[in-house]
Amino acid sequence: MVNFESYTPTRVVFGKGTESQVGELIRAQGGTKVLVHFGGRSAKASGLLDRVLTALDQAGLPHVELGGVVPNPRLSKVREGIELARREGVDFLLAVGGGSVIDSSKAIGYGTGYQGDVWDFYSGKAKPAACLPVGCVLTISAAGSEMSNSSVITNEESWEKRGCNSDLCRPRFAVMNPELTYSLPAYQTASGCVDILSHTIERYFSGPETVEPTDSMAEGLLRTVLDAAPRAVRKPDDYEARAAIMWAGSLSHNGLTGCGRGGEGRVGDWSCHQLEHELSGMFDVTHGAGLAAVWGAWSRYVMDAAPARFARFARNVMGVADQGDDTKTALAGIAAFEDFLRSIHMPTNIHELGVDLTDEQIDELTWKCTFYGKRDIGSFKVLKAEDIKAVYRLAR
Amino acid sequence: MVNFESYTPTRVVFGKGTESQVGELIRAQGGTKVLVHFGGRSAKASGLLDRVLTALDQAGLPHVELGGVVPNPRLSKVREGIELARREGVDFLLAVGGGSVIDSSKAIGYGTGYQGDVWDFYSGKAKPAACLPVGCVLTISAAGSEMSNSSVITNEESWEKRGCNSDLCRPRFAVMNPELTYSLPAYQTASGCVDILSHTIERYFSGPETVEPTDSMAEGLLRTVLDAAPRAVRKPDDYEARAAIMWAGSLSHNGLTGCGRGGEGRVGDWSCHQLEHELSGMFDVTHGAGLAAVWGAWSRYVMDAAPARFARFARNVMGVADQGDDTKTALAGIAAFEDFLRSIHMPTNIHELGVDLTDEQIDELTWKCTFYGKRDIGSFKVLKAEDIKAVYRLAR
């Protein structure tokens, strides 16, 4: 086990009806004026936004609203939020939505008290020194932003998508009512589940080493989502399934499943995220579906770096019986995971995403993956440009 | 899954050499003058106290020291600490030790800014409204106080042992270097492991219900300690075993393994803790060893309330093969846990603790357990006075 830090200060308020507590929660954090940030029509149509605003009114908290956050949240909206927050003297940001809304709120939090351009924090030009407090009412189980230290923003002037990580932006509280996810379409539910699984899987395959209790807990989280995902897809109002997915989603990305990993200094492999990142940049695919499309190819390509690790995954997560040797067991586990993906109508290759990659497109994706020739990716097996091309070819 | 709150704000700094960071950690919390609280000679003899004081000096943090905390920490020492903290204008409390030292520090934290008597918070006369910030350098894996909201103090005037729970006392940071536990005697190591296991087991047996992902993570934590405990007992400087136990110890009592449980309003059964509490009050036995001595009897007595739950424990934690029916599987799991206890030289009954209970003593223990006839205990199966007597008889 390598040295690590774990810091998860977010107060989680989980369960039915908990959105009615937002007023008290903000008051407990010292908030006196709130910017309520949200996405599109669903928060309004469902009545959730009204319930939240009523709770703020009941707590005597003045508020302003800013909707219109889109998936892959935009810098222009962040700037609009910063201006609004300054003009209105807001001292608390309440995100009502999923990862995009929370990430946009975090960016507004960074920018409001900063003299320069908020993009500085995402381009790497500056490090945030402060962030307005952020709280959230979660409506989508997927990104894990409700407990994480990260925020990803897209600059639509340059079409760059960049992240900024800092403990300053970890939400002060996260209100999680699984019922709020009942209305998600099956495809979004399934994609969210793949995103959750992948947050733990990326960390699980940091390298070949065993780390307890982190491994056992990670395997438990994975089995939980593997079991609950088909149930939530089949029956959108299955409370136990929705609750299991929602809580697993937060625990999969708050750092818990990375504790003690990363012998080479990096926690998590993150190759699949990188491969998908470029894919969704070029073809606007849903993040979780994109991850599903590349995982099998990546796994088969890197598995020989440590078959025993994949064999453990096969046995402890996928419930595959030992096949006599690690490689065979590992391959059976990968196939079992693909069977799971099919069972929730997720793609297992890029063609099934609706994209038929040309060789030229693979070259371009690879060029971007390597940050224009400047880096390799991955840690379980380090992938150079030629490897990345090979994985895209296997996946198409 | 029932509604729950989860709040674990403690910054964990885990690994070799991390005690050198205490100065910066206190500075980051705004501390300017530190009371260093510790137990007996071991912190001094090992050189740890010197290293900690040096780190404070290097950070330019003035400090005063107060040693002499004993197991079952005493109210008189707490009062001494409160007086010292007030006199010296201390604004940060650093506990260097195990659960007793941390609990004593939390009590000093409550009392320093309070006009009345600190015992008010433990007797239930008042609720704490504030607590000086507490940080810790952990030297014993057992009580879990390094991340918990609880503190237990013994009033040696009345020989009452009482707890006070509040999020205000959750440590701001916990420095955990597993190497600091190398010098623990085997008996203390084993007792600590039983305490850790029992914090998860008490919650696991809140009731018959399945709660995912909580159950799977709890099982992972339990398997981790079952695997690591014999290794640490056999080889005190087995870093991986010590690290696994230390991290599992914190996660077993920071609330994680209770999330979503407690259909009847109470998270955790806690009967074994109660049965042990009276036993150690009367015979001064080590907490973990006392828990080991009563667990088998408790399990066999309550198992019929939900054999399926114990059968799951048997399969998923103890690795017992299905015995055809739940009751048989459950009993095999209980026996396997007792085999584990024997393997780390822990008692499986009260006689092996060195105590031969008389019927009169059982009556007295039971009377105390029921809080002088005022309450029942437990939630997996509610135990009335007659049940409690029966369990003590089975366990003796």
mmCIF file of N, CA, C and O in Angstrom, chain B residues 33 35 64-66 79-90 112:
data_model
loop_
_atom_site.group_PDB
_atom_site.id
_atom_site.type_symbol
_atom_site.label_atom_id
_atom_site.label_comp_id
_atom_site.label_asym_id
_atom_site.label_seq_id
_atom_site.Cartn_x
_atom_site.Cartn_y
_atom_site.Cartn_z
ATOM 1 N N LYS B 33 -1.605 27.563 18.510
ATOM 2 C CA LYS B 33 -0.968 27.053 19.727
ATOM 3 C C LYS B 33 -1.584 25.706 20.065
ATOM 4 O O LYS B 33 -2.812 25.558 20.099
ATOM 5 N N LEU B 35 -2.034 21.984 22.136
ATOM 6 C CA LEU B 35 -1.899 21.082 23.286
ATOM 7 C C LEU B 35 -1.671 19.674 22.737
ATOM 8 O O LEU B 35 -2.524 19.135 22.019
ATOM 9 N N VAL B 64 2.133 23.014 24.290
ATOM 10 C CA VAL B 64 2.270 22.496 25.649
ATOM 11 C C VAL B 64 1.896 21.021 25.608
ATOM 12 O O VAL B 64 1.187 20.585 24.700
ATOM 13 N N GLU B 65 2.379 20.251 26.573
ATOM 14 C CA GLU B 65 2.144 18.811 26.539
ATOM 15 C C GLU B 65 1.360 18.360 27.775
ATOM 16 O O GLU B 65 1.545 18.894 28.865
ATOM 17 N N LEU B 66 0.512 17.371 27.553
ATOM 18 C CA LEU B 66 -0.173 16.731 28.682
ATOM 19 C C LEU B 66 -0.255 15.231 28.412
ATOM 20 O O LEU B 66 -0.970 14.786 27.518
ATOM 21 N N ARG B 79 -10.374 17.270 32.759
ATOM 22 C CA ARG B 79 -10.465 18.561 33.455
ATOM 23 C C ARG B 79 -9.106 19.239 33.527
ATOM 24 O O ARG B 79 -9.000 20.454 33.368
ATOM 25 N N GLU B 80 -8.080 18.435 33.754
ATOM 26 C CA GLU B 80 -6.710 18.977 33.779
ATOM 27 C C GLU B 80 -6.375 19.595 32.421
ATOM 28 O O GLU B 80 -5.806 20.686 32.334
ATOM 29 N N GLY B 81 -6.769 18.886 31.353
ATOM 30 C CA GLY B 81 -6.497 19.387 29.998
ATOM 31 C C GLY B 81 -7.262 20.668 29.698
ATOM 32 O O GLY B 81 -6.728 21.589 29.067
ATOM 33 N N ILE B 82 -8.496 20.743 30.147
ATOM 34 C CA ILE B 82 -9.311 21.944 29.912
ATOM 35 C C ILE B 82 -8.672 23.154 30.593
ATOM 36 O O ILE B 82 -8.541 24.228 29.998
ATOM 37 N N GLU B 83 -8.234 22.938 31.827
ATOM 38 C CA GLU B 83 -7.606 24.030 32.572
ATOM 39 C C GLU B 83 -6.321 24.498 31.877
ATOM 40 O O GLU B 83 -6.082 25.698 31.703
ATOM 41 N N LEU B 84 -5.540 23.515 31.455
ATOM 42 C CA LEU B 84 -4.282 23.833 30.771
ATOM 43 C C LEU B 84 -4.537 24.575 29.459
ATOM 44 O O LEU B 84 -3.874 25.570 29.142
ATOM 45 N N ALA B 85 -5.523 24.080 28.694
ATOM 46 C CA ALA B 85 -5.830 24.698 27.392
ATOM 47 C C ALA B 85 -6.283 26.139 27.569
ATOM 48 O O ALA B 85 -5.890 27.033 26.812
ATOM 49 N N ARG B 86 -7.103 26.361 28.603
ATOM 50 C CA ARG B 86 -7.567 27.730 28.864
ATOM 51 C C ARG B 86 -6.408 28.625 29.291
ATOM 52 O O ARG B 86 -6.243 29.737 28.786
ATOM 53 N N ARG B 87 -5.622 28.128 30.229
ATOM 54 C CA ARG B 87 -4.530 28.928 30.790
ATOM 55 C C ARG B 87 -3.538 29.309 29.713
ATOM 56 O O ARG B 87 -3.012 30.414 29.678
ATOM 57 N N GLU B 88 -3.289 28.383 28.778
ATOM 58 C CA GLU B 88 -2.247 28.587 27.781
ATOM 59 C C GLU B 88 -2.788 29.176 26.478
ATOM 60 O O GLU B 88 -2.037 29.404 25.535
ATOM 61 N N GLY B 89 -4.082 29.361 26.390
ATOM 62 C CA GLY B 89 -4.656 29.917 25.169
ATOM 63 C C GLY B 89 -4.486 29.007 23.960
ATOM 64 O O GLY B 89 -4.260 29.456 22.834
ATOM 65 N N VAL B 90 -4.627 27.710 24.200
ATOM 66 C CA VAL B 90 -4.492 26.715 23.127
ATOM 67 C C VAL B 90 -5.676 26.808 22.165
ATOM 68 O O VAL B 90 -6.812 27.008 22.596
ATOM 69 N N THR B 112 -13.320 23.164 26.812
ATOM 70 C CA THR B 112 -12.504 24.375 26.949
ATOM 71 C C THR B 112 -13.318 25.659 26.801
ATOM 72 O O THR B 112 -13.129 26.611 27.547
#
